Amino acid sequence: MKKVVKFGGSSLASAEEFAKEGAIIQADKDRKYVVPPAPGKRDSKDTKVTDMLYNAYALAEKGKNFDKELKAIKSRYQEIIDGLKLDLSLDKEFKKVKENFEAKAGSDYAASRGEYLNGIIMAEYLGYDFIDAAEVIFFDKKGNFMPEKTDEVLRDRLKGCERAVIPGFYGAKVDGTIMTFSRGGSDITGSIVAKAVKADVYENWTDVSGVLVADPRVIENPKGIETITYRELRELSYMGFSVLHEDAIFPVRTSG
Ligand code: ASP
């Protein structure tokens, strides 16, 4: 049995949350491939790391100083590393990020570092292999996702990996330029990985328990929907229910 697991950003926002998700993964030996997003909000007033990265990069693009902003991002990761008591330094990675921001590597590159860095931490914490999504998820020159090439490369690469962490949300064009999916796109990566490894189950963990008949922020204790078709799920996400990204349905629907 093979399972692909994807978590929501708020589930990986702090060391405490990380440890909880680690326990979920380790509770089932079939959870072999893990797709983490960037750290989300720790509380309602917090800022997602992805948004912090977009903001820092906007300054870099204007040629302004972004040291303070980058330092705040680094401290989000350091807090997780320290909380998990890992012997891991992201100094080298942050040096590279700074250089690439200065070289104006693009806002997609900037945003993608959120999942890239979180993936490195997750892999270290779990003792899984780390696979940079830029090497296995592809977009064409115009920025369209390339399903066949991705499936082929990803399948081959994961064949040799018993357990791996593949960061969500981004991939690369054939020339190596980093590109992201639209916001919330880690759901899509999870689905693509599930298809490539022919997973038995794609688990998408989020902060609501299942698909509910109404928005729990509006209606108290709505019932859960036990069974739903791919089509209904896609329709709901397309119409704006925020449990799953609308483009995350297609890869798993075709492969059941
Ligand atoms: N980190 C990205 C975002 O905030 C992607 C994701 O969370 O799935 O949209």
Tab-separated table of C-alpha atoms and ligand atoms in Angstrom:
chain	number	residue	atom	x	y	z
A	1	MET	CA	0.000	0.000	0.000
A	2	LYS	CA	1.275	3.464	-0.895
A	3	LYS	CA	-0.078	6.767	0.367
A	4	VAL	CA	0.765	10.335	-0.561
A	5	VAL	CA	0.196	12.862	2.193
A	6	LYS	CA	-0.260	16.597	1.804
A	7	PHE	CA	-0.725	18.977	4.727
A	8	GLY	CA	-2.161	22.484	4.907
A	9	GLY	CA	0.097	25.498	5.586
A	10	SER	CA	-1.287	26.106	9.057
A	11	SER	CA	-0.497	22.466	9.916
A	12	LEU	CA	3.188	23.180	9.307
A	13	ALA	CA	3.349	26.705	10.676
A	14	SER	CA	5.294	25.925	13.866
A	15	ALA	CA	7.509	23.249	15.413
A	16	GLU	CA	4.551	22.015	17.471
A	17	GLU	CA	2.407	21.548	14.387
A	18	PHE	CA	5.317	19.954	12.546
A	19	ALA	CA	5.717	17.383	15.294
A	20	LYS	CA	1.989	16.605	15.165
A	21	GLU	CA	2.134	16.005	11.421
A	22	GLY	CA	5.318	13.977	11.848
A	23	ALA	CA	3.435	11.707	14.236
A	24	ILE	CA	0.583	11.335	11.743
A	25	ILE	CA	3.047	10.330	9.025
A	26	GLN	CA	4.895	7.908	11.253
A	27	ALA	CA	1.662	6.342	12.507
A	28	ASP	CA	1.183	4.687	9.115
A	29	LYS	CA	4.121	3.113	7.316
A	30	ASP	CA	2.258	3.454	4.030
A	31	ARG	CA	2.603	7.254	4.165
A	32	LYS	CA	5.665	7.208	1.958
A	33	TYR	CA	5.535	10.464	0.020
A	34	VAL	CA	4.973	13.768	1.735
A	35	VAL	CA	4.131	17.096	0.105
A	36	PRO	CA	4.603	20.056	2.435
A	37	PRO	CA	3.494	23.631	1.729
A	38	ALA	CA	5.218	26.724	3.161
A	39	PRO	CA	4.563	27.563	6.820
A	40	GLY	CA	1.149	29.217	7.075
A	41	LYS	CA	-0.349	31.346	9.808
A	42	ARG	CA	0.327	30.425	13.448
A	43	ASP	CA	-2.697	32.476	14.509
A	44	SER	CA	-5.269	34.692	12.821
A	45	LYS	CA	-3.047	37.794	12.942
A	46	ASP	CA	0.011	36.029	11.531
A	47	THR	CA	1.342	36.276	7.941
A	48	LYS	CA	1.944	33.257	5.711
A	49	VAL	CA	5.590	32.780	4.746
A	50	THR	CA	4.527	32.819	1.078
A	51	ASP	CA	3.160	36.344	1.525
A	52	MET	CA	6.288	37.397	3.415
A	53	LEU	CA	8.353	36.168	0.453
A	54	TYR	CA	6.226	38.031	-2.097
A	55	ASN	CA	6.595	41.195	-0.024
A	56	ALA	CA	10.352	40.858	0.367
A	57	TYR	CA	10.756	40.187	-3.332
A	58	ALA	CA	8.664	43.231	-4.267
A	59	LEU	CA	11.282	45.338	-2.443
A	60	ALA	CA	14.156	43.497	-4.143
A	61	GLU	CA	12.592	44.101	-7.516
A	62	LYS	CA	12.490	47.834	-6.848
A	63	GLY	CA	16.149	47.715	-5.844
A	64	LYS	CA	15.248	48.449	-2.193
A	65	ASN	CA	16.786	46.841	0.846
A	66	PHE	CA	14.980	43.674	1.980
A	67	ASP	CA	17.344	42.481	4.741
A	68	LYS	CA	14.817	43.000	7.520
A	69	GLU	CA	12.091	41.128	5.620
A	70	LEU	CA	14.381	38.221	4.782
A	71	LYS	CA	15.566	38.048	8.370
A	72	ALA	CA	11.955	37.748	9.552
A	73	ILE	CA	11.412	34.873	7.114
A	74	LYS	CA	14.577	33.139	8.254
A	75	SER	CA	13.477	33.399	11.856
A	76	ARG	CA	10.189	31.613	11.022
A	77	TYR	CA	12.230	28.623	9.827
A	78	GLN	CA	14.780	28.881	12.622
A	79	GLU	CA	11.963	28.719	15.163
A	80	ILE	CA	10.805	25.434	13.606
A	81	ILE	CA	14.335	24.002	13.412
A	82	ASP	CA	15.042	24.923	17.041
A	83	GLY	CA	11.669	23.680	18.248
A	84	LEU	CA	12.280	20.319	16.606
A	85	LYS	CA	15.868	20.263	17.940
A	86	LEU	CA	17.284	19.561	14.502
A	87	ASP	CA	20.934	19.856	13.691
A	88	LEU	CA	20.268	21.778	10.493
A	89	SER	CA	21.413	25.120	9.155
A	90	LEU	CA	19.692	26.969	6.326
A	91	ASP	CA	22.446	29.646	6.148
A	92	LYS	CA	23.683	28.462	2.771
A	93	GLU	CA	20.161	28.375	1.351
A	94	PHE	CA	19.339	31.867	2.619
A	95	LYS	CA	22.575	33.246	1.175
A	96	LYS	CA	21.522	31.834	-2.196
A	97	VAL	CA	17.991	33.234	-1.835
A	98	LYS	CA	19.411	36.696	-1.132
A	99	GLU	CA	21.690	36.508	-4.175
A	100	ASN	CA	18.845	35.359	-6.390
A	101	PHE	CA	16.515	38.074	-5.087
A	102	GLU	CA	19.195	40.634	-5.911
A	103	ALA	CA	19.574	39.096	-9.355
A	104	LYS	CA	15.761	39.471	-9.755
A	105	ALA	CA	15.021	35.798	-10.189
A	106	GLY	CA	11.268	36.458	-10.332
A	107	SER	CA	8.337	36.432	-7.942
A	108	ASP	CA	7.575	32.757	-8.648
A	109	TYR	CA	11.111	31.862	-7.587
A	110	ALA	CA	10.663	33.995	-4.471
A	111	ALA	CA	7.348	32.401	-3.473
A	112	SER	CA	8.579	28.869	-4.171
A	113	ARG	CA	11.300	29.158	-1.529
A	114	GLY	CA	8.588	28.840	1.116
A	115	GLU	CA	7.883	25.211	0.264
A	116	TYR	CA	11.480	24.470	-0.785
A	117	LEU	CA	12.876	25.383	2.635
A	118	ASN	CA	10.025	23.755	4.527
A	119	GLY	CA	10.624	20.602	2.486
A	120	ILE	CA	14.274	20.504	3.534
A	121	ILE	CA	13.245	20.721	7.195
A	122	MET	CA	10.503	18.097	6.792
A	123	ALA	CA	12.867	15.651	5.074
A	124	GLU	CA	15.469	16.111	7.794
A	125	TYR	CA	12.877	15.669	10.519
A	126	LEU	CA	11.404	12.496	9.036
A	127	GLY	CA	14.657	11.043	7.699
A	128	TYR	CA	13.111	10.936	4.194
A	129	ASP	CA	14.847	11.831	0.903
A	130	PHE	CA	14.389	15.411	-0.277
A	131	ILE	CA	13.466	15.893	-3.920
A	132	ASP	CA	13.508	19.420	-5.312
A	133	ALA	CA	10.226	19.885	-7.211
A	134	ALA	CA	12.148	21.917	-9.830
A	135	GLU	CA	13.726	18.657	-10.988
A	136	VAL	CA	10.492	16.694	-11.370
A	137	ILE	CA	7.555	19.050	-12.073
A	138	PHE	CA	7.612	20.783	-15.465
A	139	PHE	CA	6.059	23.736	-17.252
A	140	ASP	CA	6.407	24.639	-20.915
A	141	LYS	CA	7.775	27.937	-22.247
A	142	LYS	CA	4.366	29.574	-21.947
A	143	GLY	CA	4.026	28.417	-18.376
A	144	ASN	CA	1.537	25.595	-18.957
A	145	PHE	CA	1.912	22.550	-16.749
A	146	MET	CA	3.332	19.549	-18.669
A	147	PRO	CA	1.526	16.469	-17.311
A	148	GLU	CA	3.176	13.751	-19.434
A	149	LYS	CA	6.774	14.842	-18.996
A	150	THR	CA	6.207	15.413	-15.279
A	151	ASP	CA	4.601	12.016	-14.832
A	152	GLU	CA	7.441	10.252	-16.603
A	153	VAL	CA	10.293	12.009	-14.783
A	154	LEU	CA	8.599	11.909	-11.397
A	155	ARG	CA	7.731	8.226	-11.731
A	156	ASP	CA	11.310	7.342	-12.627
A	157	ARG	CA	12.782	9.434	-9.866
A	158	LEU	CA	10.479	8.078	-7.174
A	159	LYS	CA	11.008	4.487	-8.240
A	160	GLY	CA	14.371	4.652	-6.541
A	161	CYS	CA	13.008	6.335	-3.416
A	162	GLU	CA	11.286	4.358	-0.718
A	163	ARG	CA	10.260	7.520	1.169
A	164	ALA	CA	10.528	11.119	0.040
A	165	VAL	CA	9.492	14.711	0.647
A	166	ILE	CA	8.569	16.707	-2.453
A	167	PRO	CA	7.800	20.369	-1.764
A	168	GLY	CA	4.462	21.596	-3.116
A	169	PHE	CA	3.411	24.569	-5.238
A	170	TYR	CA	6.271	24.864	-7.749
A	171	GLY	CA	8.227	23.272	-10.538
A	172	ALA	CA	10.395	24.603	-13.347
A	173	LYS	CA	10.319	25.375	-17.024
A	174	VAL	CA	12.556	23.251	-19.201
A	175	ASP	CA	15.210	26.022	-19.089
A	176	GLY	CA	15.238	25.784	-15.293
A	177	THR	CA	13.229	28.936	-14.501
A	178	ILE	CA	11.149	28.313	-11.391
A	179	MET	CA	7.384	28.565	-11.774
A	180	THR	CA	4.562	28.151	-9.310
A	181	PHE	CA	0.978	26.979	-9.648
A	182	SER	CA	-1.692	29.428	-8.515
A	183	ARG	CA	-2.169	30.060	-4.791
A	184	GLY	CA	-2.997	26.945	-2.802
A	185	GLY	CA	-1.185	24.920	-5.462
A	186	SER	CA	0.484	22.431	-3.121
A	187	ASP	CA	-2.758	20.463	-3.388
A	188	ILE	CA	-1.993	20.052	-7.092
A	189	THR	CA	1.544	18.811	-6.417
A	190	GLY	CA	0.159	16.207	-4.011
A	191	SER	CA	-2.247	15.008	-6.642
A	192	ILE	CA	0.465	14.861	-9.328
A	193	VAL	CA	2.735	12.847	-7.034
A	194	ALA	CA	-0.132	10.481	-6.165
A	195	LYS	CA	-0.729	9.836	-9.851
A	196	ALA	CA	2.961	9.325	-10.648
A	197	VAL	CA	3.563	6.733	-7.931
A	198	LYS	CA	0.176	5.092	-8.530
A	199	ALA	CA	-0.698	5.670	-4.903
A	200	ASP	CA	-3.584	3.749	-3.391
A	201	VAL	CA	-4.677	6.852	-1.519
A	202	TYR	CA	-3.985	10.588	-1.712
A	203	GLU	CA	-4.521	12.065	1.725
A	204	ASN	CA	-5.058	15.798	1.829
A	205	TRP	CA	-4.968	16.894	5.471
A	206	THR	CA	-6.442	20.258	6.292
A	207	ASP	CA	-7.852	22.134	9.251
A	208	VAL	CA	-11.467	21.065	8.626
A	209	SER	CA	-12.442	17.445	9.101
A	210	GLY	CA	-13.619	16.442	5.670
A	211	VAL	CA	-15.872	18.056	3.132
A	212	LEU	CA	-18.799	19.579	4.966
A	213	VAL	CA	-22.266	20.507	3.701
A	214	ALA	CA	-21.738	24.122	4.769
A	215	ASP	CA	-18.974	26.516	5.765
A	216	PRO	CA	-18.260	25.807	9.471
A	217	ARG	CA	-17.407	29.476	9.995
A	218	VAL	CA	-20.983	30.341	9.104
A	219	ILE	CA	-23.022	27.296	10.169
A	220	GLU	CA	-22.379	25.577	13.463
A	221	ASN	CA	-21.461	21.895	13.226
A	222	PRO	CA	-22.406	21.141	9.623
A	223	LYS	CA	-22.557	17.481	8.633
A	224	GLY	CA	-19.720	15.874	6.730
A	225	ILE	CA	-20.218	14.428	3.261
A	226	GLU	CA	-19.312	10.726	3.367
A	227	THR	CA	-18.949	10.097	-0.337
A	228	ILE	CA	-18.436	12.554	-3.147
A	229	THR	CA	-17.645	12.143	-6.841
A	230	TYR	CA	-14.559	13.697	-8.391
A	231	ARG	CA	-16.868	15.822	-10.467
A	232	GLU	CA	-18.798	17.159	-7.496
A	233	LEU	CA	-15.566	17.877	-5.662
A	234	ARG	CA	-14.174	19.736	-8.633
A	235	GLU	CA	-17.413	21.699	-9.013
A	236	LEU	CA	-17.314	22.733	-5.360
A	237	SER	CA	-13.691	23.802	-5.481
A	238	TYR	CA	-14.270	25.618	-8.729
A	239	MET	CA	-17.118	27.527	-7.114
A	240	GLY	CA	-14.821	28.648	-4.339
A	241	PHE	CA	-15.044	26.268	-1.390
A	242	SER	CA	-11.537	26.466	-0.091
A	243	VAL	CA	-10.856	22.909	1.050
A	244	LEU	CA	-9.061	21.741	-2.088
A	245	HIS	CA	-7.534	23.480	-5.133
A	246	GLU	CA	-9.750	22.938	-8.182
A	247	ASP	CA	-6.826	21.691	-10.318
A	248	ALA	CA	-5.981	19.000	-7.780
A	249	ILE	CA	-8.851	16.807	-8.939
A	250	PHE	CA	-7.808	16.062	-12.495
A	251	PRO	CA	-4.623	13.971	-11.963
A	252	VAL	CA	-6.226	11.676	-9.391
A	253	ARG	CA	-9.549	11.429	-11.183
A	254	THR	CA	-7.981	9.988	-14.314
A	255	SER	CA	-6.062	7.409	-12.320
A	256	GLY	CA	-8.776	6.617	-9.809
B	1	ASP	N1	2.200	28.394	-0.117
B	1	ASP	C1	1.337	28.568	-1.260
B	1	ASP	C2	0.224	29.529	-0.945
B	1	ASP	O1	0.220	30.146	0.108
B	1	ASP	C3	0.833	27.262	-1.800
B	1	ASP	C4	0.017	26.416	-0.858
B	1	ASP	O2	-0.085	26.746	0.330
B	1	ASP	O3	-0.529	25.408	-1.303
B	1	ASP	O4	-0.641	29.722	-1.755
